[in-house]
Amino acid sequence: MLDDTHDPALRSWVDSANDGATDFPVQNLPFGRFRRAGTEEPYRIGVAIGDQVLDLKMALEQCPWDNFHYRMLEPLAAGNLYHLMSLGPKARHEARAALSNALRHNSVQGPFLELCLVPQARAEMTLPCRINDYTDFYTGIHHAQTVGKLFRPDAPLLPNYKWVPIGYHGRASSIIVSGKGFARPSGQMKGTDGTPVFGACRALDYELELGALIGPANAMGEPVGIEQAEDRLFGMVLLNDWSARDLQAWEYQPLGPFLGKSFATTISPWVVTMDALAPFRKRADRPEGDPQPLPYLDSTENREQGAIDITLEVWLQTPQMKFQGLPAVRLMQSSFLDAYWTLAQLVAHHTSNGCNLSSGDLLGTGTLSGPTPGQGGSLLELTQGGRQPITLPGGEQRTFLLDGDTVTLRGRCARAGFASLGFGECVGQVGA
Amino acid sequence: MLDDTHDPALRSWVDSANDGATDFPVQNLPFGRFRRAGTEEPYRIGVAIGDQVLDLKMALEQCPWDNFHYRMLEPLAAGNLYHLMSLGPKARHEARAALSNALRHNSVQGPFLELCLVPQARAEMTLPCRINDYTDFYTGIHHAQTVGKLFRPDAPLLPNYKWVPIGYHGRASSIIVSGKGFARPSGQMKGTDGTPVFGACRALDYELELGALIGPANAMGEPVGIEQAEDRLFGMVLLNDWSARDLQAWEYQPLGPFLGKSFATTISPWVVTMDALAPFRKRADRPEGDPQPLPYLDSTENREQGAIDITLEVWLQTPQMKFQGLPAVRLMQSSFLDAYWTLAQLVAHHTSNGCNLSSGDLLGTGTLSGPTPGQGGSLLELTQGGRQPITLPGGEQRTFLLDGDTVTLRGRCARAGFASLGFGECVGQVGA
């Protein structure tokens, strides 16, 4: 639904939001959970605007609101995004409209809200909400094909791929927010003589993904039809599905990935709402000759605007590059348009057996690689299974990640006639 | 650690606890969360004793306790088992000692606590705690072999099985307490002409498992060594990992079980603590010729008493049997001693990559089948993949479960010189 909150002519009284390069113009208005860095104050919900955060706890206290908006802001001020998530699209539209009005140029609330800004550089972000269950899908068909080819050269894509949105349950407890480091995992892997050994992972990788956070829950035993599935989505984040390839290769049969993934998963702190993404919806057509989705995964709306045009990038900076004053290098670029399944299809499939999704549950898209070899969404793909190292500025080579390496994911939406917007950064440093 | 709470001569002032056939003698003292059936009162923690529940909220109010025990009981009275879980074995021993003293014959608290009993028949049980993350393992080697043979007759057991405790992340949101029904799931399955179809599951199965609930959490990045792993366990429950075999067969490659399992998982309401299970510990030796566990999965204590002697059973009653006045029939019996990996090994392996376990997390053992064909822990095994129906009393046949079928799991521990004890029942009815 496009409305005046998407008007590209809108300007904010927060100057930095009007710079076309910002990820957070007044047309975006993503939610995150934060506190002032260095304090022990309770986390509250904020809205990113330019290089600032609007502190909704202060905004509740400092600014005169009518009863309706006061009640809407109260749980957000208390650091609780679930309430807004659980209410569904109408409440989310209303919150967006109120924030858009308050943050646009010449708003009556502007003078009050100026006192409620915190520079993003001084905000300590945390996860936007507690994530109860995390499911990771496998919608990147180019990733599935490239990785499949490494293991099964003759049949890279399994027979179910074009019928079933393949997914698995991920580990929720080790999801961390961008900027938080993690230790290189240890684990069991196949030794050179075939006998397994235990030791530090030697094939540490990232995976470029997006994540969708669930809005209203469905009760157990009550599937969400494809026509209602969009209404169950609250917003999206960037997701780095860190992977220990040597652990994964040895453990994953027959029950799938486990310790090769569960040591850390990083998400970006700002939840870009489905409203902000509305201008970037696109047709989700099947390639010529592919089977059409079964009816429970098919709808006119899904075909006509199930896809979302998000350009994605992976950037890498090594300790040596930093030492030499070299900036991070972009390793690849891809588009969420290349995903084989839409978010609505993931929701409809996930709940088709009666499985209950809760507000704040996270659905990962799987690795979003593009169709060309240079568009691999992981080092596994870019280095052809570790056989072909990539060369970095300064002359270093990498097959997999070394300690101190910093991986940054970025995502951005652009369309003629609309304001561009982005996801901020999803950053993680190995062993930090 | 055996102490006077394990004394087989102990009797309770609750008469029904002294009947040798009860699962809940004074030597057991499992924790559960309940309220009086038909009320909306807040759930509180109770202790099963004979056919009664000691209501710890009333016990806190009605009985004089010293400061130490008052502080211990307070979170339990409020319905929170996490607090006790998080404190570890010493606090759990202390709680057990206090409850054992209070519930044994001639205790000074007896006259007060008599007023705090609720018949189990009038208690509405709920999950003992919120389960944040649920991991299901695959420790039943006879299950792995039998199921593997159905798919890979020449190589039933994969090369990693005897080295890695195979596991996968399960769905936490659809874990339900014994007695709660669930709808037969629908889903995508392979059609007769090879084209997949969507419809109601036609191969619904149970899986006989045990579950372990985690006590103290470990921080992300801090593995729990095998020597400390036992201290991370709080207690155990029965677990029925309901499985839609047709959905599972079509979806599970390459990322493992997903919708074939996530529609429902039932656990028994009473958490039998590791203290209660102490008399039933046994040696955990590897079969002759099998590889010894890698050092991170091996310890003297684990070899000497890593296993637990629990006899397990599956019972089935169909609507027709009920109509004909026929009681449930026992389908099989097996022992947890046949598991290939111990609980301590599961904890050490799970955290070996730095994955953080939280208090209340659930670890499933996987299907606990015995070595003989009649000891399959699922219908898939008992019916040889659905090819050989089993015949029930009254003449009915089953390959998989039909609507209205009730599956009951039972578990019991017995050892000469000790009081026998059990887990109560883990009951689920299909489509109820």
XYZ file of N, CA and C in Angstrom, chain A residues 87-216:
390
model
N 0.036 -6.701 16.393
C -1.209 -6.043 15.978
C -1.450 -6.115 14.472
N -0.410 -6.326 13.710
C -0.615 -6.489 12.273
C -0.466 -5.210 11.479
N -0.765 -5.307 10.168
C -0.436 -4.226 9.237
C -1.120 -2.892 9.549
N -2.370 -2.917 10.006
C -3.078 -1.652 10.199
C -2.369 -0.809 11.274
N -2.063 -1.439 12.395
C -1.375 -0.714 13.470
C 0.004 -0.251 13.013
N 0.656 -1.074 12.211
C 1.999 -0.713 11.727
C 1.908 0.497 10.796
N 0.881 0.501 9.905
C 0.654 1.673 9.038
C 0.441 2.919 9.893
N -0.375 2.775 10.931
C -0.699 3.933 11.771
C 0.542 4.469 12.485
N 1.356 3.544 12.988
C 2.590 3.976 13.654
C 3.494 4.689 12.653
N 3.556 4.122 11.456
C 4.394 4.733 10.419
C 3.888 6.124 10.061
N 2.576 6.252 9.906
C 2.003 7.551 9.540
C 2.306 8.578 10.635
N 2.151 8.166 11.888
C 2.403 9.101 12.991
C 3.873 9.521 13.029
N 4.780 8.559 12.857
C 6.213 8.881 12.896
C 6.615 9.718 11.695
N 6.024 9.401 10.544
C 6.313 10.172 9.334
C 5.872 11.618 9.520
N 4.670 11.820 10.031
C 4.175 13.177 10.295
C 5.081 13.923 11.265
N 5.494 13.210 12.317
C 6.265 13.869 13.371
C 7.668 14.231 12.902
N 8.214 13.435 11.976
C 9.615 13.635 11.575
C 9.754 14.457 10.300
N 8.641 14.751 9.623
C 8.803 15.514 8.383
C 8.957 17.011 8.670
N 9.517 17.678 7.706
C 9.784 19.108 7.784
C 8.556 19.863 8.281
N 8.769 20.807 9.184
C 7.704 21.673 9.704
C 6.630 20.943 10.519
N 6.934 19.746 11.017
C 5.923 19.065 11.841
C 5.743 19.824 13.154
N 4.549 19.731 13.703
C 4.313 20.445 14.971
C 5.118 19.815 16.113
N 5.394 18.482 15.997
C 6.133 17.825 17.089
C 7.638 18.086 17.010
N 8.104 18.582 15.839
C 9.545 18.741 15.623
C 10.283 19.392 16.787
N 9.850 20.532 17.251
C 10.588 21.212 18.317
C 10.708 20.372 19.597
N 9.683 19.572 19.886
C 9.773 18.697 21.058
C 10.742 17.533 20.793
N 10.593 16.959 19.593
C 11.331 15.725 19.291
C 12.816 15.975 19.040
N 13.174 17.210 18.728
C 14.605 17.520 18.569
C 15.398 17.130 19.806
N 14.720 17.189 20.954
C 15.387 16.861 22.219
C 15.492 15.353 22.422
N 14.864 14.597 21.531
C 14.771 13.143 21.726
C 15.649 12.385 20.731
N 16.594 13.081 20.129
C 17.482 12.416 19.169
C 18.767 11.969 19.856
N 19.225 10.798 19.484
C 20.519 10.285 19.936
C 21.316 9.962 18.676
N 22.554 10.456 18.552
C 23.333 10.094 17.362
C 23.514 8.575 17.297
N 23.353 8.021 16.107
C 23.539 6.564 15.974
C 24.916 6.139 16.468
N 25.895 7.021 16.293
C 27.256 6.696 16.729
C 27.319 6.522 18.249
N 26.319 7.038 18.962
C 26.356 6.912 20.422
C 25.265 5.982 20.943
N 24.611 5.271 20.039
C 23.570 4.321 20.456
C 24.156 2.908 20.503
N 23.863 2.210 21.583
C 24.269 0.801 21.676
C 23.050 -0.031 21.299
N 23.149 -0.710 20.169
C 21.997 -1.467 19.670
C 21.992 -2.873 20.272
N 20.791 -3.433 20.390
C 20.665 -4.840 20.776
C 19.696 -5.495 19.784
N 19.389 -6.768 19.959
C 18.432 -7.408 19.053
C 17.103 -6.656 19.123
N 16.410 -6.484 18.001
C 15.152 -5.730 18.018
C 14.079 -6.359 18.906
N 14.169 -7.658 19.110
C 13.259 -8.344 20.027
C 13.893 -9.685 20.338
N 13.383 -10.316 21.368
C 13.820 -11.685 21.635
C 13.288 -12.562 20.507
N 14.143 -13.368 19.913
C 13.711 -14.230 18.812
C 13.451 -15.620 19.384
N 12.196 -16.043 19.317
C 11.816 -17.305 19.946
C 12.222 -18.496 19.095
N 11.869 -18.454 17.835
C 12.231 -19.542 16.934
C 12.814 -18.921 15.670
N 13.815 -19.567 15.155
C 14.507 -19.069 13.962
C 14.524 -20.192 12.932
N 14.025 -19.913 11.755
C 14.014 -20.884 10.669
C 14.854 -20.338 9.533
N 15.711 -21.154 8.972
C 16.497 -20.686 7.838
C 16.071 -21.457 6.596
N 15.717 -20.718 5.562
C 15.302 -21.340 4.302
C 16.472 -21.418 3.322
N 16.153 -21.715 2.099
C 17.174 -22.062 1.094
C 16.684 -21.526 -0.248
N 16.218 -20.249 -0.229
C 15.539 -19.706 -1.411
C 16.499 -19.282 -2.509
N 17.791 -19.225 -2.209
C 18.753 -18.781 -3.228
C 19.097 -19.926 -4.167
N 18.423 -19.979 -5.286
C 18.596 -21.138 -6.183
C 20.009 -21.186 -6.760
N 20.625 -20.037 -6.970
C 21.989 -20.054 -7.512
C 22.967 -20.580 -6.466
N 22.714 -20.254 -5.220
C 23.516 -20.822 -4.124
C 23.320 -22.340 -4.071
N 22.055 -22.762 -4.118
C 21.768 -24.204 -4.045
C 22.446 -24.952 -5.193
N 22.426 -24.325 -6.377
C 23.033 -24.962 -7.547
C 24.558 -25.046 -7.428
N 25.170 -23.931 -7.028
C 26.635 -23.901 -6.959
C 27.144 -24.841 -5.876
N 26.499 -24.793 -4.697
C 26.934 -25.659 -3.607
C 26.618 -27.113 -3.942
N 25.442 -27.343 -4.538
C 25.071 -28.691 -4.949
C 26.087 -29.279 -5.934
N 26.575 -28.429 -6.831
C 27.547 -28.891 -7.838
C 28.858 -29.338 -7.183
N 29.225 -28.668 -6.079
C 30.452 -29.069 -5.378
C 30.336 -30.491 -4.838
N 29.128 -30.866 -4.401
C 28.944 -32.193 -3.800
C 28.407 -33.228 -4.788
N 27.574 -32.774 -5.736
C 26.923 -33.694 -6.679
C 26.997 -33.099 -8.080
N 28.170 -33.214 -8.760
C 28.360 -32.539 -10.049
C 27.269 -32.869 -11.079
N 26.719 -34.082 -11.023
C 25.738 -34.481 -12.042
C 24.322 -33.997 -11.732
N 24.013 -33.814 -10.454
C 22.644 -33.436 -10.070
C 22.709 -32.366 -8.988
N 23.141 -31.162 -9.376
C 23.328 -30.132 -8.346
C 22.049 -29.799 -7.578
N 20.919 -29.778 -8.261
C 19.669 -29.391 -7.595
C 18.854 -30.646 -7.299
N 18.483 -30.839 -6.053
C 17.711 -32.028 -5.690
C 16.298 -31.922 -6.272
N 15.626 -33.068 -6.460
C 14.319 -33.070 -7.152
C 13.236 -32.274 -6.433
N 13.374 -32.058 -5.128
C 12.326 -31.328 -4.412
C 12.474 -29.808 -4.513
N 13.627 -29.321 -4.973
C 13.930 -27.895 -4.814
C 12.870 -26.958 -5.418
N 12.399 -27.264 -6.606
C 11.466 -26.355 -7.277
C 10.011 -26.552 -6.834
N 9.819 -27.453 -5.873
C 8.463 -27.706 -5.351
C 8.301 -27.271 -3.895
N 9.323 -27.545 -3.102
C 9.256 -27.303 -1.650
C 10.181 -26.152 -1.273
N 9.689 -25.137 -0.583
C 10.631 -24.163 -0.017
C 11.428 -24.839 1.100
N 12.590 -25.348 0.755
C 13.410 -26.106 1.708
C 13.848 -25.191 2.856
N 13.757 -25.692 4.061
C 14.191 -24.922 5.220
C 14.533 -25.841 6.363
N 15.127 -25.274 7.396
C 15.421 -26.052 8.603
C 15.364 -25.119 9.796
N 15.173 -25.703 10.967
C 15.164 -24.925 12.192
C 16.583 -24.505 12.518
N 16.774 -23.237 12.836
C 18.092 -22.742 13.221
C 18.169 -22.555 14.725
N 19.339 -22.218 15.202
C 19.535 -22.003 16.636
C 19.214 -20.555 16.977
N 18.259 -20.334 17.865
C 17.853 -18.966 18.188
C 18.779 -18.316 19.220
N 19.339 -19.110 20.142
C 20.066 -18.493 21.270
C 21.338 -17.782 20.838
N 21.928 -18.194 19.717
C 23.208 -17.600 19.321
C 23.050 -16.552 18.221
N 21.845 -16.006 18.068
C 21.654 -14.864 17.168
C 22.137 -13.615 17.900
N 23.007 -12.872 17.253
C 23.578 -11.683 17.894
C 23.387 -10.477 16.976
N 23.508 -9.300 17.571
C 23.286 -8.091 16.793
C 24.600 -7.653 16.143
N 24.457 -7.013 15.011
C 25.589 -6.447 14.277
C 26.560 -5.745 15.221
N 27.841 -5.991 14.994
C 28.861 -5.321 15.795
C 29.399 -6.178 16.916
N 28.640 -7.187 17.293
C 29.090 -8.077 18.358
C 30.020 -9.134 17.758
N 31.170 -9.312 18.361
C 32.108 -10.309 17.852
C 31.752 -11.699 18.329
N 32.465 -12.668 17.818
C 32.258 -14.052 18.269
C 33.562 -14.798 18.069
N 33.721 -15.854 18.849
C 34.951 -16.638 18.780
C 34.892 -17.623 17.613
N 36.025 -17.856 16.985
C 36.096 -18.925 15.987
C 35.684 -20.227 16.662
N 34.743 -20.954 16.069
C 34.297 -22.189 16.725
C 35.313 -23.311 16.591
N 35.286 -24.205 17.547
C 35.980 -25.477 17.398
C 34.946 -26.540 17.087
N 35.424 -27.696 16.695
C 34.481 -28.765 16.424
C 35.147 -29.978 15.817
N 34.313 -30.949 15.562
C 34.795 -32.212 15.001
C 34.767 -32.118 13.483
N 35.856 -32.554 12.866
C 35.917 -32.546 11.397
C 36.689 -33.778 10.924
N 36.569 -34.060 9.668
C 37.234 -35.233 9.117
C 38.741 -34.969 9.059
N 39.552 -35.855 9.585
C 41.004 -35.695 9.532
C 41.553 -36.111 8.180
N 42.835 -35.843 7.959
C 43.434 -36.155 6.652
C 43.466 -37.659 6.381
N 43.575 -38.474 7.436
C 43.596 -39.928 7.235
C 42.192 -40.547 7.343
N 41.160 -39.692 7.370
C 39.802 -40.216 7.441
C 39.261 -40.293 8.851
N 40.149 -40.414 9.846
C 39.714 -40.409 11.245
C 39.377 -38.978 11.641
N 38.250 -38.763 12.282
C 37.913 -37.379 12.637
C 38.818 -36.819 13.735
N 38.960 -35.512 13.722
C 39.736 -34.822 14.747
C 38.898 -33.683 15.298
N 39.278 -33.193 16.474
C 38.609 -32.042 17.075
C 39.587 -30.882 17.087
N 39.142 -29.726 16.638
C 40.033 -28.570 16.655
C 39.330 -27.326 16.162
N 40.101 -26.235 16.085
C 39.539 -24.962 15.634
C 39.145 -25.069 14.162
N 37.988 -24.499 13.838
C 37.487 -24.500 12.467
C 38.516 -23.881 11.526
N 38.758 -24.531 10.386
C 39.716 -24.028 9.405
C 39.039 -23.543 8.137
N 37.727 -23.579 8.117
C 36.996 -23.161 6.914
C 35.794 -22.326 7.332
N 36.110 -21.181 7.963
C 35.057 -20.307 8.476
C 34.555 -19.394 7.363
N 33.254 -19.316 7.221
C 32.643 -18.627 6.087
C 31.497 -17.737 6.580
N 31.089 -16.814 5.728
C 29.875 -16.036 5.974
C 28.834 -16.512 4.971
N 27.569 -16.145 5.189
C 26.527 -16.330 4.173
C 25.659 -15.077 4.151
N 25.489 -14.519 2.975
C 24.691 -13.306 2.778
C 23.212 -13.683 2.707
N 22.448 -13.206 3.693
C 21.016 -13.515 3.707
C 20.216 -12.289 4.120
N 18.932 -12.371 3.911
C 17.985 -11.452 4.526
C 17.167 -12.243 5.544
N 16.625 -11.528 6.524
C 15.744 -12.167 7.492
C 14.431 -11.417 7.549
N 13.338 -12.150 7.738
C 12.022 -11.509 7.922
C 11.551 -11.785 9.343
N 11.050 -10.752 10.000
C 10.506 -10.927 11.351
C 8.990 -11.024 11.273
N 8.455 -11.979 12.016
C 7.020 -12.253 11.968
C 6.248 -11.222 12.787
N 5.127 -10.771 12.245
C 4.212 -9.885 12.961
C 3.220 -10.716 13.771
N 1.937 -10.729 13.387
C 0.950 -11.460 14.185
C 1.194 -12.971 14.164
